[in-house]
Amino acid sequence: MRFSHHAKNQLRLYGGTTEEVETVVQSRSGKSTDHRGNPLYRGFIDGQMASVVVAADDLDYVITVFPREKR
């Protein structure tokens, strides 16, 4: 997988590894789409629930990673 600069910065900020992101995407659990139609996956990264957004036109390109808001 390839990661945008934003996704790499988010991983540094919130913790986690690229391997954890790949595991979340490959597991396909909690899959939905973001407001632009890009696939969004939810899973645990660095022990926290997080969301991973990949490009709809390139499923090997991670756009962003962010912690899931608590509700």
mmCIF file of N, CA and C in Angstrom:
data_model
loop_
_atom_site.group_PDB
_atom_site.id
_atom_site.type_symbol
_atom_site.label_atom_id
_atom_site.label_comp_id
_atom_site.label_asym_id
_atom_site.label_seq_id
_atom_site.Cartn_x
_atom_site.Cartn_y
_atom_site.Cartn_z
ATOM 1 N N MET A 1 0.839 -1.185 0.000
ATOM 2 C CA MET A 1 0.000 0.000 0.000
ATOM 3 C C MET A 1 0.880 1.243 0.000
ATOM 4 N N ARG A 2 0.317 2.294 -0.591
ATOM 5 C CA ARG A 2 0.972 3.599 -0.590
ATOM 6 C C ARG A 2 0.159 4.532 0.302
ATOM 7 N N PHE A 3 0.857 5.486 0.916
ATOM 8 C CA PHE A 3 0.221 6.391 1.865
ATOM 9 C C PHE A 3 0.461 7.839 1.459
ATOM 10 N N SER A 4 -0.604 8.652 1.513
ATOM 11 C CA SER A 4 -0.441 10.084 1.262
ATOM 12 C C SER A 4 0.395 10.692 2.388
ATOM 13 N N HIS A 5 0.921 11.865 2.130
ATOM 14 C CA HIS A 5 1.677 12.566 3.184
ATOM 15 C C HIS A 5 0.781 12.799 4.395
ATOM 16 N N HIS A 6 -0.465 13.131 4.122
ATOM 17 C CA HIS A 6 -1.415 13.371 5.210
ATOM 18 C C HIS A 6 -1.592 12.111 6.060
ATOM 19 N N ALA A 7 -1.753 10.966 5.422
ATOM 20 C CA ALA A 7 -1.929 9.715 6.161
ATOM 21 C C ALA A 7 -0.691 9.397 6.999
ATOM 22 N N LYS A 8 0.494 9.609 6.443
ATOM 23 C CA LYS A 8 1.730 9.363 7.196
ATOM 24 C C LYS A 8 1.823 10.295 8.402
ATOM 25 N N ASN A 9 1.467 11.562 8.199
ATOM 26 C CA ASN A 9 1.496 12.521 9.309
ATOM 27 C C ASN A 9 0.495 12.136 10.389
ATOM 28 N N GLN A 10 -0.684 11.691 9.986
ATOM 29 C CA GLN A 10 -1.702 11.276 10.950
ATOM 30 C C GLN A 10 -1.208 10.078 11.770
ATOM 31 N N LEU A 11 -0.546 9.132 11.120
ATOM 32 C CA LEU A 11 -0.010 7.981 11.847
ATOM 33 C C LEU A 11 1.026 8.418 12.875
ATOM 34 N N ARG A 12 1.876 9.360 12.509
ATOM 35 C CA ARG A 12 2.864 9.863 13.462
ATOM 36 C C ARG A 12 2.188 10.581 14.626
ATOM 37 N N LEU A 13 1.152 11.339 14.324
ATOM 38 C CA LEU A 13 0.448 12.115 15.338
ATOM 39 C C LEU A 13 -0.309 11.223 16.316
ATOM 40 N N TYR A 14 -1.043 10.251 15.788
ATOM 41 C CA TYR A 14 -1.910 9.428 16.633
ATOM 42 C C TYR A 14 -1.308 8.081 17.014
ATOM 43 N N GLY A 15 -0.148 7.753 16.469
ATOM 44 C CA GLY A 15 0.469 6.457 16.750
ATOM 45 C C GLY A 15 -0.014 5.425 15.747
ATOM 46 N N GLY A 16 0.592 4.266 15.782
ATOM 47 C CA GLY A 16 0.212 3.208 14.861
ATOM 48 C C GLY A 16 1.249 3.023 13.774
ATOM 49 N N THR A 17 1.072 1.961 13.023
ATOM 50 C CA THR A 17 2.017 1.614 11.973
ATOM 51 C C THR A 17 1.287 1.394 10.653
ATOM 52 N N THR A 18 2.047 1.420 9.592
ATOM 53 C CA THR A 18 1.458 1.142 8.286
ATOM 54 C C THR A 18 0.938 -0.293 8.227
ATOM 55 N N GLU A 19 1.587 -1.196 8.944
ATOM 56 C CA GLU A 19 1.131 -2.585 8.972
ATOM 57 C C GLU A 19 -0.247 -2.701 9.614
ATOM 58 N N GLU A 20 -0.490 -1.926 10.673
ATOM 59 C CA GLU A 20 -1.801 -1.939 11.314
ATOM 60 C C GLU A 20 -2.873 -1.406 10.366
ATOM 61 N N VAL A 21 -2.536 -0.369 9.616
ATOM 62 C CA VAL A 21 -3.486 0.191 8.644
ATOM 63 C C VAL A 21 -3.805 -0.858 7.583
ATOM 64 N N GLU A 22 -2.790 -1.531 7.077
ATOM 65 C CA GLU A 22 -3.006 -2.564 6.064
ATOM 66 C C GLU A 22 -3.898 -3.675 6.602
ATOM 67 N N THR A 23 -3.712 -4.049 7.854
ATOM 68 C CA THR A 23 -4.544 -5.085 8.471
ATOM 69 C C THR A 23 -6.002 -4.647 8.543
ATOM 70 N N VAL A 24 -6.243 -3.396 8.913
ATOM 71 C CA VAL A 24 -7.611 -2.869 8.985
ATOM 72 C C VAL A 24 -8.262 -2.934 7.605
ATOM 73 N N VAL A 25 -7.546 -2.504 6.578
ATOM 74 C CA VAL A 25 -8.105 -2.486 5.225
ATOM 75 C C VAL A 25 -8.349 -3.909 4.731
ATOM 76 N N GLN A 26 -7.412 -4.799 4.960
ATOM 77 C CA GLN A 26 -7.551 -6.177 4.489
ATOM 78 C C GLN A 26 -8.662 -6.930 5.208
ATOM 79 N N SER A 27 -8.919 -6.577 6.460
ATOM 80 C CA SER A 27 -9.957 -7.277 7.218
ATOM 81 C C SER A 27 -11.356 -6.916 6.719
ATOM 82 N N ARG A 28 -11.476 -5.730 6.105
ATOM 83 C CA ARG A 28 -12.747 -5.242 5.558
ATOM 84 C C ARG A 28 -13.866 -5.145 6.595
ATOM 85 N N SER A 29 -13.514 -5.099 7.857
ATOM 86 C CA SER A 29 -14.549 -4.968 8.887
ATOM 87 C C SER A 29 -14.957 -3.504 9.001
ATOM 88 N N GLY A 30 -16.214 -3.286 9.280
ATOM 89 C CA GLY A 30 -16.711 -1.928 9.448
ATOM 90 C C GLY A 30 -16.618 -1.100 8.187
ATOM 91 N N LYS A 31 -16.716 -1.726 7.023
ATOM 92 C CA LYS A 31 -16.567 -0.988 5.763
ATOM 93 C C LYS A 31 -17.801 -0.146 5.470
ATOM 94 N N SER A 32 -17.547 1.084 5.068
ATOM 95 C CA SER A 32 -18.599 1.989 4.607
ATOM 96 C C SER A 32 -17.940 2.933 3.601
ATOM 97 N N THR A 33 -18.543 4.082 3.350
ATOM 98 C CA THR A 33 -17.934 5.075 2.465
ATOM 99 C C THR A 33 -17.956 6.436 3.136
ATOM 100 N N ASP A 34 -17.004 7.273 2.737
ATOM 101 C CA ASP A 34 -16.996 8.638 3.260
ATOM 102 C C ASP A 34 -17.928 9.507 2.416
ATOM 103 N N HIS A 35 -17.984 10.799 2.697
ATOM 104 C CA HIS A 35 -18.908 11.697 1.996
ATOM 105 C C HIS A 35 -18.578 11.876 0.515
ATOM 106 N N ARG A 36 -17.393 11.443 0.099
ATOM 107 C CA ARG A 36 -17.004 11.535 -1.318
ATOM 108 C C ARG A 36 -17.092 10.196 -2.040
ATOM 109 N N GLY A 37 -17.544 9.174 -1.342
ATOM 110 C CA GLY A 37 -17.680 7.859 -1.951
ATOM 111 C C GLY A 37 -16.450 6.973 -1.862
ATOM 112 N N ASN A 38 -15.432 7.422 -1.142
ATOM 113 C CA ASN A 38 -14.231 6.607 -0.951
ATOM 114 C C ASN A 38 -14.487 5.540 0.110
ATOM 115 N N PRO A 39 -13.935 4.341 -0.072
ATOM 116 C CA PRO A 39 -14.090 3.302 0.943
ATOM 117 C C PRO A 39 -13.477 3.731 2.279
ATOM 118 N N LEU A 40 -14.202 3.478 3.347
ATOM 119 C CA LEU A 40 -13.773 3.819 4.698
ATOM 120 C C LEU A 40 -13.846 2.542 5.531
ATOM 121 N N TYR A 41 -12.753 2.223 6.195
ATOM 122 C CA TYR A 41 -12.679 1.015 7.028
ATOM 123 C C TYR A 41 -12.445 1.425 8.474
ATOM 124 N N ARG A 42 -13.038 0.667 9.389
ATOM 125 C CA ARG A 42 -12.841 0.939 10.821
ATOM 126 C C ARG A 42 -12.200 -0.279 11.475
ATOM 127 N N GLY A 43 -11.254 0.009 12.354
ATOM 128 C CA GLY A 43 -10.574 -1.056 13.079
ATOM 129 C C GLY A 43 -9.636 -0.452 14.101
ATOM 130 N N PHE A 44 -8.890 -1.317 14.768
ATOM 131 C CA PHE A 44 -8.000 -0.848 15.831
ATOM 132 C C PHE A 44 -6.600 -0.588 15.299
ATOM 133 N N ILE A 45 -6.106 0.616 15.615
ATOM 134 C CA ILE A 45 -4.747 1.015 15.293
ATOM 135 C C ILE A 45 -4.149 1.566 16.573
ATOM 136 N N ASP A 46 -3.051 0.998 16.985
ATOM 137 C CA ASP A 46 -2.390 1.388 18.235
ATOM 138 C C ASP A 46 -3.355 1.309 19.421
ATOM 139 N N GLY A 47 -4.218 0.292 19.401
ATOM 140 C CA GLY A 47 -5.137 0.054 20.504
ATOM 141 C C GLY A 47 -6.356 0.956 20.537
ATOM 142 N N GLN A 48 -6.505 1.828 19.547
ATOM 143 C CA GLN A 48 -7.638 2.750 19.510
ATOM 144 C C GLN A 48 -8.465 2.495 18.254
ATOM 145 N N MET A 49 -9.771 2.670 18.361
ATOM 146 C CA MET A 49 -10.629 2.559 17.189
ATOM 147 C C MET A 49 -10.296 3.718 16.250
ATOM 148 N N ALA A 50 -10.073 3.397 14.986
ATOM 149 C CA ALA A 50 -9.701 4.413 14.008
ATOM 150 C C ALA A 50 -10.407 4.147 12.690
ATOM 151 N N SER A 51 -10.413 5.159 11.836
ATOM 152 C CA SER A 51 -10.966 5.043 10.493
ATOM 153 C C SER A 51 -9.848 5.228 9.485
ATOM 154 N N VAL A 52 -9.920 4.464 8.406
ATOM 155 C CA VAL A 52 -8.943 4.527 7.328
ATOM 156 C C VAL A 52 -9.714 4.772 6.031
ATOM 157 N N VAL A 53 -9.344 5.817 5.301
ATOM 158 C CA VAL A 53 -9.996 6.129 4.033
ATOM 159 C C VAL A 53 -9.004 5.845 2.906
ATOM 160 N N VAL A 54 -9.455 5.056 1.917
ATOM 161 C CA VAL A 54 -8.632 4.764 0.745
ATOM 162 C C VAL A 54 -9.297 5.379 -0.490
ATOM 163 N N ALA A 55 -8.508 5.589 -1.522
ATOM 164 C CA ALA A 55 -9.023 6.200 -2.756
ATOM 165 C C ALA A 55 -9.922 5.218 -3.492
ATOM 166 N N ALA A 56 -11.063 5.693 -3.939
ATOM 167 C CA ALA A 56 -12.014 4.852 -4.662
ATOM 168 C C ALA A 56 -11.423 4.346 -5.976
ATOM 169 N N ASP A 57 -10.580 5.155 -6.600
ATOM 170 C CA ASP A 57 -10.012 4.771 -7.892
ATOM 171 C C ASP A 57 -8.658 4.071 -7.778
ATOM 172 N N ASP A 58 -8.134 3.917 -6.562
ATOM 173 C CA ASP A 58 -6.865 3.215 -6.331
ATOM 174 C C ASP A 58 -6.910 2.642 -4.920
ATOM 175 N N LEU A 59 -7.390 1.416 -4.791
ATOM 176 C CA LEU A 59 -7.616 0.806 -3.473
ATOM 177 C C LEU A 59 -6.337 0.500 -2.709
ATOM 178 N N ASP A 60 -5.181 0.760 -3.316
ATOM 179 C CA ASP A 60 -3.909 0.588 -2.612
ATOM 180 C C ASP A 60 -3.346 1.917 -2.116
ATOM 181 N N TYR A 61 -4.135 2.983 -2.205
ATOM 182 C CA TYR A 61 -3.678 4.313 -1.800
ATOM 183 C C TYR A 61 -4.496 4.809 -0.612
ATOM 184 N N VAL A 62 -3.832 4.958 0.530
ATOM 185 C CA VAL A 62 -4.485 5.428 1.755
ATOM 186 C C VAL A 62 -4.467 6.954 1.760
ATOM 187 N N ILE A 63 -5.662 7.534 1.827
ATOM 188 C CA ILE A 63 -5.799 8.989 1.834
ATOM 189 C C ILE A 63 -5.560 9.555 3.229
ATOM 190 N N THR A 64 -6.218 8.963 4.220
ATOM 191 C CA THR A 64 -6.088 9.468 5.585
ATOM 192 C C THR A 64 -6.399 8.389 6.603
ATOM 193 N N VAL A 65 -5.936 8.639 7.806
ATOM 194 C CA VAL A 65 -6.194 7.788 8.969
ATOM 195 C C VAL A 65 -6.535 8.738 10.110
ATOM 196 N N PHE A 66 -7.599 8.442 10.837
ATOM 197 C CA PHE A 66 -7.938 9.315 11.961
ATOM 198 C C PHE A 66 -8.657 8.517 13.040
ATOM 199 N N PRO A 67 -8.502 8.956 14.292
ATOM 200 C CA PRO A 67 -9.195 8.258 15.377
ATOM 201 C C PRO A 67 -10.706 8.438 15.246
ATOM 202 N N ARG A 68 -11.408 7.409 15.592
ATOM 203 C CA ARG A 68 -12.871 7.478 15.524
ATOM 204 C C ARG A 68 -13.384 8.252 16.720
ATOM 205 N N GLU A 69 -14.313 9.164 16.459
ATOM 206 C CA GLU A 69 -14.875 9.975 17.539
ATOM 207 C C GLU A 69 -15.725 9.107 18.446
ATOM 208 N N LYS A 70 -15.656 9.387 19.718
ATOM 209 C CA LYS A 70 -16.486 8.672 20.678
ATOM 210 C C LYS A 70 -17.881 9.266 20.669
ATOM 211 N N ARG A 71 -18.866 8.411 20.689
ATOM 212 C CA ARG A 71 -20.264 8.883 20.671
ATOM 213 C C ARG A 71 -20.971 8.438 21.904
#
